[in-house]
Amino acid sequence: MRVSKEVMADHRTQILDAAAQLFRARGFEGVSVAELMKQAGLTHGGFYGHFSSKEDLIARALERLLLQSTKKWENVMEQADGDPIVAFAKSYLGMAHRSGEGCLFPTLGADLARLPADTRVNFAKPLSSFFESIAKFFRGKSHKDRRQASIVAFASLIGAVVLAQAVEDKSFSNEMLEAVSASLAKQQRLSTG
Amino acid sequence: MRVSKEVMADHRTQILDAAAQLFRARGFEGVSVAELMKQAGLTHGGFYGHFSSKEDLIARALERLLLQSTKKWENVMEQADGDPIVAFAKSYLGMAHRSGEGCLFPTLGADLARLPADTRVNFAKPLSSFFESIAKFFRGKSHKDRRQASIVAFASLIGAVVLAQAVEDKSFSNEMLEAVSASLAKQQRLSTG
DNA sequence: ATTATCTATAGATCTATAGATAATGC
DNA sequence: ATTATCTATAGATCTATAGATAATGC
């Protein structure tokens, strides 16, 4: 059942997309290769024609997801109606509820720390570039100050989603998400006005 | 090889301590019952005399760890030399590097979200109490403002550790940890002064 | 006599591979 | 002829249990 080169490339993309979604929903260990391939519409054994191992897939899927996400968020800020940071926070927190979507750091954060070093190496560059490209939306005397503000803002968003996910009480979850959202909005108002 | 009631209680504590450490280092799925019992100095099969299942152990271990941690952090703040929040941030971020120690939210955050609902229910109350008890160290017009500030500060600390863990580059990790630490210190200086 | 712990193993699950199959592309 | 995909399975690992063992505590 051989397929054309183009179709094979599509299959690879389907596997990567399924991986990005399932891994965020259930973690690396919560998804078997067989289930992943089923979601991608292919059979179990075919997986190893596309990737050398599950570890290999994890590295490729994360690479792709991080680049896609940072690009998307940069777009949200560039095209924002009001304050770019407030628009980003709203978009970021809004996706957090939908399983298998949203940012990879809150949903895979702990798993990322346990990846082999050579996979984690690839994270530094796109993440640092992301901070560089959003730093301009923050106020601060120096570029260093603006970069620092972007790191703090991103960290608080990640933490808010981690906390919100950990508790079952929806109103408490919302309180924590809104606390961070309101704090970012307030800070932008202060520095802008 | 029956042991006394007291010794059995000790064994239970040993299992819970081993769980708290191993789970934070490698996640729930990264630790087998056999390995856990070996670390606790007992044999595999004996586990089921103490807990009905691995799920049961996870719930008990998290319950205990959350109460222990919040108590410890409250102490750090109460007994702080300088600003309590700065002391907390220093202590919190300082432990983040040591594997199997530190806060459960950055090291288990993603795994927490995937726990059954009845386990996650137990998280809300101690977490909310924690915010209540540290709110007094923040400045703000109303209690609601102070509680909000405590949520935002905690979220930014969690996010900082998640980000720092995800990248291999140590100097980049430190940059992110220090950005959050410096931002909290600055905010306390502003509101205190 | 009761029961906490131990050894051994059943049953399920998961990664990775081997060998067969059938469509592409020279 | 080449090769992407499929079926089937080997080998490893993990949770949970069954039955034996030996020390406690009435």
Coordinates of C-alpha atoms (C1' of nucleotides) in Angstrom, one line a residue:
Chain A
M1 CA 0.0 0.0 0.0
R2 CA 2.7 2.4 -1.0
V3 CA 1.6 6.1 -1.4
S4 CA 3.1 9.0 -3.3
K5 CA 5.8 11.3 -1.8
E6 CA 3.2 14.1 -1.3
V7 CA 0.8 11.8 0.5
M8 CA 3.6 10.5 2.7
A9 CA 4.5 14.1 3.7
D10 CA 0.8 14.7 4.5
H11 CA 0.9 11.6 6.7
R12 CA 3.9 12.9 8.6
T13 CA 2.1 16.2 9.2
Q14 CA -1.0 14.3 10.4
I15 CA 1.1 12.4 12.9
L16 CA 2.8 15.6 14.2
D17 CA -0.6 17.3 14.5
A18 CA -2.1 14.3 16.4
A19 CA 1.0 14.3 18.6
A20 CA 0.7 18.0 19.4
Q21 CA -2.9 17.6 20.4
L22 CA -2.7 14.3 22.3
F23 CA 0.5 15.1 24.1
R24 CA -1.0 18.4 25.4
A25 CA -4.1 16.6 26.5
R26 CA -2.5 13.5 28.2
G27 CA 1.3 14.0 28.4
F28 CA 3.9 12.0 26.6
E29 CA 3.5 8.8 28.6
G30 CA -0.3 9.0 28.4
V31 CA -0.3 8.5 24.7
S32 CA 0.7 5.2 23.0
V33 CA 2.1 5.1 19.5
A34 CA -0.8 2.9 18.5
E35 CA -3.4 5.4 19.6
L36 CA -1.5 8.3 18.0
M37 CA -1.4 6.5 14.7
K38 CA -5.1 5.7 14.9
Q39 CA -5.9 9.4 15.5
A40 CA -3.7 10.2 12.5
G41 CA -5.7 7.7 10.4
L42 CA -2.8 5.2 10.0
T43 CA -1.7 1.9 11.5
H44 CA 0.6 1.3 14.3
G45 CA 3.6 -0.2 12.5
G46 CA 3.8 2.5 9.9
F47 CA 4.9 5.0 12.6
Y48 CA 8.5 3.8 12.4
G49 CA 8.8 4.7 8.7
H50 CA 8.3 8.4 9.7
F51 CA 10.2 8.6 13.0
S52 CA 13.0 6.5 14.5
S53 CA 11.4 6.3 17.9
K54 CA 8.7 7.9 20.1
E55 CA 11.5 10.1 21.6
D56 CA 12.3 11.3 18.1
L57 CA 8.6 12.2 17.5
I58 CA 8.4 14.1 20.8
A59 CA 11.4 16.3 19.9
R60 CA 10.0 17.0 16.4
A61 CA 6.5 17.7 17.6
L62 CA 7.7 20.1 20.3
E63 CA 10.0 21.9 17.9
R64 CA 7.1 22.5 15.5
L65 CA 4.6 23.4 18.2
L66 CA 6.8 26.0 19.9
L67 CA 7.5 27.7 16.6
Q68 CA 3.8 27.6 15.6
S69 CA 2.7 29.0 18.9
T70 CA 5.2 31.8 19.2
K71 CA 4.3 32.9 15.7
K72 CA 0.6 32.9 16.5
W73 CA 1.1 34.9 19.7
E74 CA 3.3 37.4 18.0
N75 CA 0.5 37.8 15.4
V76 CA -2.1 38.3 18.2
M77 CA 0.0 41.2 19.6
E78 CA 0.8 42.8 16.3
Q79 CA -2.9 42.9 15.2
A80 CA -4.3 43.8 18.6
D81 CA -7.1 46.3 18.8
G82 CA -6.3 47.7 22.2
D83 CA -3.3 46.9 24.3
P84 CA -1.2 44.1 22.8
I85 CA -0.4 42.5 26.2
V86 CA -4.0 42.5 27.3
A87 CA -5.0 40.9 23.9
F88 CA -2.3 38.3 24.3
A89 CA -3.3 37.5 27.9
K90 CA -6.9 37.1 26.8
S91 CA -6.1 34.9 23.9
Y92 CA -3.6 32.8 26.0
L93 CA -5.9 32.2 28.9
G94 CA -8.9 31.7 26.7
M95 CA -7.4 28.6 25.1
A96 CA -6.2 27.1 28.3
H97 CA -9.5 25.4 29.0
R98 CA -9.7 23.5 25.8
S99 CA -8.0 20.1 26.1
G100 CA -5.2 19.5 23.6
E101 CA -5.0 23.2 22.7
G102 CA -3.3 26.1 24.2
C103 CA 0.3 26.7 25.4
L104 CA 2.6 23.7 25.8
F105 CA 4.3 25.0 29.0
P106 CA 1.4 24.6 31.4
T107 CA 0.1 21.3 29.9
L108 CA 3.5 19.7 29.4
G109 CA 5.7 21.8 31.8
A110 CA 6.6 19.0 34.1
D111 CA 7.2 16.5 31.3
L112 CA 9.5 18.9 29.5
A113 CA 11.8 18.9 32.5
R114 CA 12.2 15.2 32.2
L115 CA 13.1 15.1 28.5
P116 CA 16.7 14.3 27.5
A117 CA 19.0 17.3 27.5
D118 CA 19.4 17.3 23.7
T119 CA 15.7 17.8 23.2
R120 CA 15.6 20.6 25.7
V121 CA 18.5 22.4 24.1
N122 CA 16.2 23.3 21.1
F123 CA 13.8 25.2 23.4
A124 CA 16.1 28.0 24.4
K125 CA 16.5 29.7 21.0
P126 CA 12.8 30.1 20.0
L127 CA 11.8 31.0 23.5
S128 CA 14.4 33.7 23.8
S129 CA 13.4 35.0 20.4
F130 CA 9.8 35.1 21.5
F131 CA 10.7 37.3 24.5
E132 CA 12.8 39.6 22.2
S133 CA 9.9 40.0 19.8
I134 CA 7.3 40.8 22.4
A135 CA 9.5 43.0 24.6
K136 CA 8.7 46.0 22.5
F137 CA 5.1 46.0 23.7
F138 CA 6.2 46.5 27.3
R139 CA 7.3 49.8 28.7
G140 CA 10.6 50.2 30.4
K141 CA 13.7 52.4 30.5
S142 CA 16.0 50.0 28.8
H143 CA 15.6 47.0 26.5
K144 CA 16.7 44.8 29.4
D145 CA 13.8 46.1 31.5
R146 CA 11.3 45.4 28.7
R147 CA 12.7 41.9 28.1
Q148 CA 12.4 41.3 31.9
A149 CA 8.8 42.5 31.9
S150 CA 7.9 40.1 29.1
I151 CA 9.5 37.2 30.9
V152 CA 7.6 38.0 34.1
A153 CA 4.3 38.4 32.2
F154 CA 4.7 35.1 30.4
A155 CA 5.6 33.3 33.6
S156 CA 2.6 34.6 35.5
L157 CA 0.3 33.4 32.6
I158 CA 1.9 30.0 32.7
G159 CA 1.6 29.8 36.5
A160 CA -2.0 30.9 36.4
V161 CA -3.0 28.1 34.0
V162 CA -1.0 25.5 36.0
L163 CA -2.9 26.6 39.2
A164 CA -6.3 26.7 37.4
Q165 CA -5.8 23.2 36.0
A166 CA -4.8 21.8 39.3
V167 CA -8.1 22.5 41.1
E168 CA -11.5 21.2 40.3
D169 CA -13.4 24.3 41.6
K170 CA -14.3 26.3 38.5
S171 CA -14.9 29.6 40.3
F172 CA -11.6 29.3 42.1
S173 CA -9.9 28.5 38.8
N174 CA -11.4 31.6 37.3
E175 CA -10.4 33.7 40.3
M176 CA -6.8 32.8 39.7
L177 CA -6.9 33.3 35.9
E178 CA -8.6 36.7 36.3
A179 CA -6.2 37.8 39.1
V180 CA -3.3 37.4 36.7
S181 CA -5.2 38.9 33.7
A182 CA -6.3 41.9 35.8
S183 CA -2.8 42.5 37.1
L184 CA -1.3 42.5 33.7
A185 CA -4.0 44.9 32.4
K186 CA -3.4 47.2 35.4
Q187 CA 0.3 47.3 34.9
Q188 CA -0.1 48.2 31.2
R189 CA -2.5 51.0 32.1
L190 CA -0.1 52.4 34.7
S191 CA 2.9 52.3 32.4
T192 CA 1.0 53.5 29.3
G193 CA -0.9 56.3 30.9
Chain B
M1 CA 7.4 -11.0 59.1
R2 CA 4.7 -9.1 60.9
V3 CA 5.8 -5.8 62.5
S4 CA 4.3 -3.7 65.4
K5 CA 1.6 -1.1 64.8
E6 CA 4.1 1.7 65.4
V7 CA 6.6 0.2 62.8
M8 CA 3.8 -0.2 60.3
A9 CA 2.9 3.5 60.7
D10 CA 6.5 4.3 60.1
H11 CA 6.5 2.2 57.0
R12 CA 3.5 4.1 55.7
T13 CA 5.3 7.4 56.3
Q14 CA 8.3 6.1 54.5
I15 CA 6.2 5.2 51.5
L16 CA 4.6 8.6 51.4
D17 CA 8.0 10.4 51.7
A18 CA 9.5 8.2 49.0
A19 CA 6.4 9.0 46.8
A20 CA 6.7 12.8 47.4
Q21 CA 10.3 12.7 46.3
L22 CA 10.1 10.3 43.4
F23 CA 6.9 11.8 42.0
R24 CA 8.3 15.3 41.9
A25 CA 11.5 14.0 40.3
R26 CA 9.9 11.8 37.6
G27 CA 6.1 12.2 37.6
F28 CA 3.4 9.8 38.6
E29 CA 3.9 7.5 35.6
G30 CA 7.7 7.6 35.8
V31 CA 7.7 5.8 39.1
S32 CA 6.7 2.1 39.5
V33 CA 5.2 0.8 42.7
A34 CA 8.2 -1.7 42.9
E35 CA 10.7 1.1 42.7
L36 CA 8.9 3.2 45.2
M37 CA 8.8 0.4 47.7
K38 CA 12.5 -0.3 47.2
Q39 CA 13.2 3.3 48.0
A40 CA 11.1 3.0 51.1
G41 CA 13.0 -0.1 52.1
L42 CA 10.1 -2.5 51.6
T43 CA 9.1 -5.1 49.1
H44 CA 6.7 -4.6 46.2
G45 CA 3.8 -6.7 47.3
G46 CA 3.6 -5.1 50.7
F47 CA 2.4 -1.9 49.1
Y48 CA -1.2 -3.0 48.9
G49 CA -1.4 -3.4 52.6
H50 CA -0.9 0.3 53.0
F51 CA -2.8 1.7 50.0
S52 CA -5.6 0.3 47.9
S53 CA -4.0 1.4 44.6
K54 CA -1.3 3.6 43.1
E55 CA -4.1 6.2 42.5
D56 CA -4.9 6.1 46.2
L57 CA -1.2 6.7 47.1
I58 CA -1.0 9.6 44.7
A59 CA -4.0 11.3 46.4
R60 CA -2.6 10.8 49.9
A61 CA 0.9 11.9 49.0
L62 CA -0.3 15.1 47.3
E63 CA -2.6 15.9 50.2
R64 CA 0.3 15.6 52.7
L65 CA 2.8 17.4 50.5
L66 CA 0.6 20.4 49.9
L67 CA -0.1 20.8 53.6
Q68 CA 3.6 20.4 54.5
S69 CA 4.7 22.9 51.8
T70 CA 2.2 25.6 52.6
K71 CA 3.0 25.3 56.2
K72 CA 6.8 25.6 55.5
W73 CA 6.3 28.6 53.3
E74 CA 4.1 30.4 55.7
N75 CA 6.9 29.9 58.3
V76 CA 9.5 31.3 55.9
M77 CA 7.4 34.5 55.6
E78 CA 6.6 34.8 59.3
Q79 CA 10.2 34.5 60.3
A80 CA 11.7 36.5 57.4
D81 CA 14.5 39.0 58.2
G82 CA 13.7 41.5 55.5
D83 CA 10.6 41.6 53.2
P84 CA 8.6 38.3 53.6
I85 CA 7.7 38.1 49.9
V86 CA 11.3 38.5 48.9
A87 CA 12.3 35.8 51.4
F88 CA 9.6 33.5 50.1
A89 CA 10.7 34.0 46.5
K90 CA 14.3 33.3 47.4
S91 CA 13.5 30.1 49.2
Y92 CA 11.0 29.0 46.6
L93 CA 13.3 29.5 43.6
G94 CA 16.3 28.2 45.5
M95 CA 14.7 24.7 46.0
A96 CA 13.6 24.5 42.4
H97 CA 16.9 23.2 41.2
R98 CA 17.1 20.2 43.5
S99 CA 15.4 17.2 41.9
G100 CA 12.6 15.7 44.0
E101 CA 12.4 18.8 46.2
G102 CA 10.6 22.1 45.9
C103 CA 7.1 23.0 45.0
L104 CA 4.8 20.4 43.5
F105 CA 3.1 22.7 41.0
P106 CA 6.0 23.3 38.6
T107 CA 7.3 19.7 38.8
L108 CA 3.8 18.0 38.7
G109 CA 1.7 20.7 37.2
A110 CA 0.8 19.0 34.0
D111 CA 0.2 15.7 35.8
L112 CA -2.1 17.3 38.3
A113 CA -4.4 18.4 35.6
R114 CA -4.8 14.8 34.5
L115 CA -5.8 13.4 37.9
P116 CA -9.3 12.2 38.5
A117 CA -11.6 15.0 39.7
D118 CA -12.1 13.7 43.2
T119 CA -8.3 14.0 43.8
R120 CA -8.2 17.5 42.4
V121 CA -11.1 18.6 44.6
N122 CA -8.8 18.3 47.7
F123 CA -6.5 20.9 46.3
A124 CA -8.8 23.9 46.4
K125 CA -9.1 24.3 50.1
P126 CA -5.4 24.2 51.2
L127 CA -4.4 26.4 48.2
S128 CA -7.0 29.0 49.0
S129 CA -6.0 29.0 52.7
F130 CA -2.4 29.5 51.6
F131 CA -3.3 32.6 49.6
E132 CA -5.4 33.9 52.6
S133 CA -2.5 33.5 55.0
I134 CA 0.1 35.2 52.8
A135 CA -2.1 38.0 51.6
K136 CA -1.3 40.1 54.6
F137 CA 2.3 40.4 53.5
F138 CA 1.2 42.2 50.3
R139 CA 0.1 45.9 50.2
G140 CA -3.2 46.8 48.7
K141 CA -6.3 48.9 49.5
S142 CA -8.6 46.0 50.1
H143 CA -8.2 42.4 51.3
K144 CA -9.3 41.4 47.8
D145 CA -6.4 43.4 46.3
R146 CA -3.9 41.7 48.6
R147 CA -5.3 38.2 47.9
Q148 CA -5.0 39.0 44.2
A149 CA -1.4 40.1 44.6
S150 CA -0.6 36.9 46.4
I151 CA -2.1 34.8 43.5
V152 CA -0.2 36.7 40.9
A153 CA 3.1 36.5 42.8
F154 CA 2.7 32.7 43.3
A155 CA 1.7 32.2 39.6
S156 CA 4.8 34.1 38.4
L157 CA 7.1 31.9 40.6
I158 CA 5.5 28.7 39.3
G159 CA 5.8 29.9 35.7
A160 CA 9.4 30.9 36.2
V161 CA 10.4 27.4 37.4
V162 CA 8.4 25.8 34.6
L163 CA 10.3 27.9 32.1
A164 CA 13.6 27.4 33.8
Q165 CA 13.2 23.6 33.8
A166 CA 12.2 23.5 30.2
V167 CA 15.5 24.9 28.8
E168 CA 18.9 23.3 29.1
D169 CA 20.8 26.6 28.9
K170 CA 21.6 27.4 32.6
S171 CA 22.3 31.1 32.1
F172 CA 18.9 31.5 30.3
S173 CA 17.2 29.6 33.1
N174 CA 18.8 31.9 35.6
E175 CA 17.8 35.0 33.6
M176 CA 14.1 33.9 33.8
L177 CA 14.3 33.0 37.5
E178 CA 16.0 36.3 38.4
A179 CA 13.6 38.3 36.2
V180 CA 10.7 37.1 38.3
S181 CA 12.6 37.4 41.6
A182 CA 13.7 41.0 40.8
S183 CA 10.2 42.0 39.7
L184 CA 8.7 40.8 42.9
A185 CA 11.3 42.6 45.0
K186 CA 10.8 45.8 43.0
Q187 CA 7.1 45.7 43.5
Q188 CA 7.4 45.2 47.2
R189 CA 9.9 48.1 47.4
L190 CA 7.4 50.4 45.5
S191 CA 4.4 49.5 47.6
T192 CA 6.3 49.5 50.9
G193 CA 8.3 52.7 50.3
Chain C
dA1 C1' -5.1 -16.2 66.2
dT2 C1' -4.3 -12.3 63.7
dT3 C1' -2.0 -9.8 60.2
dA4 C1' 2.0 -7.1 58.1
dT5 C1' 5.2 -8.5 54.9
dC6 C1' 7.3 -11.4 51.5
dT7 C1' 7.8 -14.2 46.9
dA8 C1' 5.9 -15.3 42.7
dT9 C1' 3.0 -14.5 39.0
dA10 C1' -1.2 -13.5 36.2
dG11 C1' -3.0 -10.2 33.0
dA12 C1' -2.6 -6.0 30.6
dT13 C1' -0.1 -2.7 28.0
dC14 C1' 3.5 -0.6 25.4
dT15 C1' 7.7 0.1 22.2
dA16 C1' 9.8 -1.6 18.4
dT17 C1' 10.7 -5.0 14.8
dA18 C1' 10.1 -8.7 11.2
dG19 C1' 8.1 -10.0 7.2
dA20 C1' 4.2 -9.5 3.9
dT21 C1' 1.6 -6.5 0.7
dA22 C1' 0.7 -3.4 -2.9
dA23 C1' 1.2 1.2 -5.1
dT24 C1' 4.7 4.4 -7.1
dG25 C1' 8.0 6.0 -10.4
dC26 C1' 12.2 5.1 -13.0
Chain D
dA1 C1' 12.5 -2.3 -8.5
dT2 C1' 11.7 0.4 -4.7
dT3 C1' 9.4 1.5 -0.6
dA4 C1' 5.4 3.3 2.4
dT5 C1' 2.2 0.9 4.8
dC6 C1' 0.1 -3.1 6.9
dT7 C1' -0.4 -7.3 10.2
dA8 C1' 1.4 -9.9 13.8
dT9 C1' 4.3 -10.5 17.5
dA10 C1' 8.6 -10.5 20.5
dG11 C1' 10.3 -8.7 24.6
dA12 C1' 10.0 -5.6 28.3
dT13 C1' 7.5 -3.4 32.0
dC14 C1' 3.9 -2.4 35.1
dT15 C1' -0.3 -2.9 38.4
dA16 C1' -2.5 -5.9 41.3
dT17 C1' -3.3 -10.3 43.5
dA18 C1' -2.7 -15.0 45.5
dG19 C1' -0.7 -17.8 48.8
dA20 C1' 3.2 -18.5 52.1
dT21 C1' 5.7 -16.8 56.1
dA22 C1' 6.7 -15.2 60.6
dA23 C1' 6.2 -11.8 64.3
dT24 C1' 2.8 -9.4 67.3
dG25 C1' -0.6 -9.1 70.9
dC26 C1' -4.8 -10.8 73.1

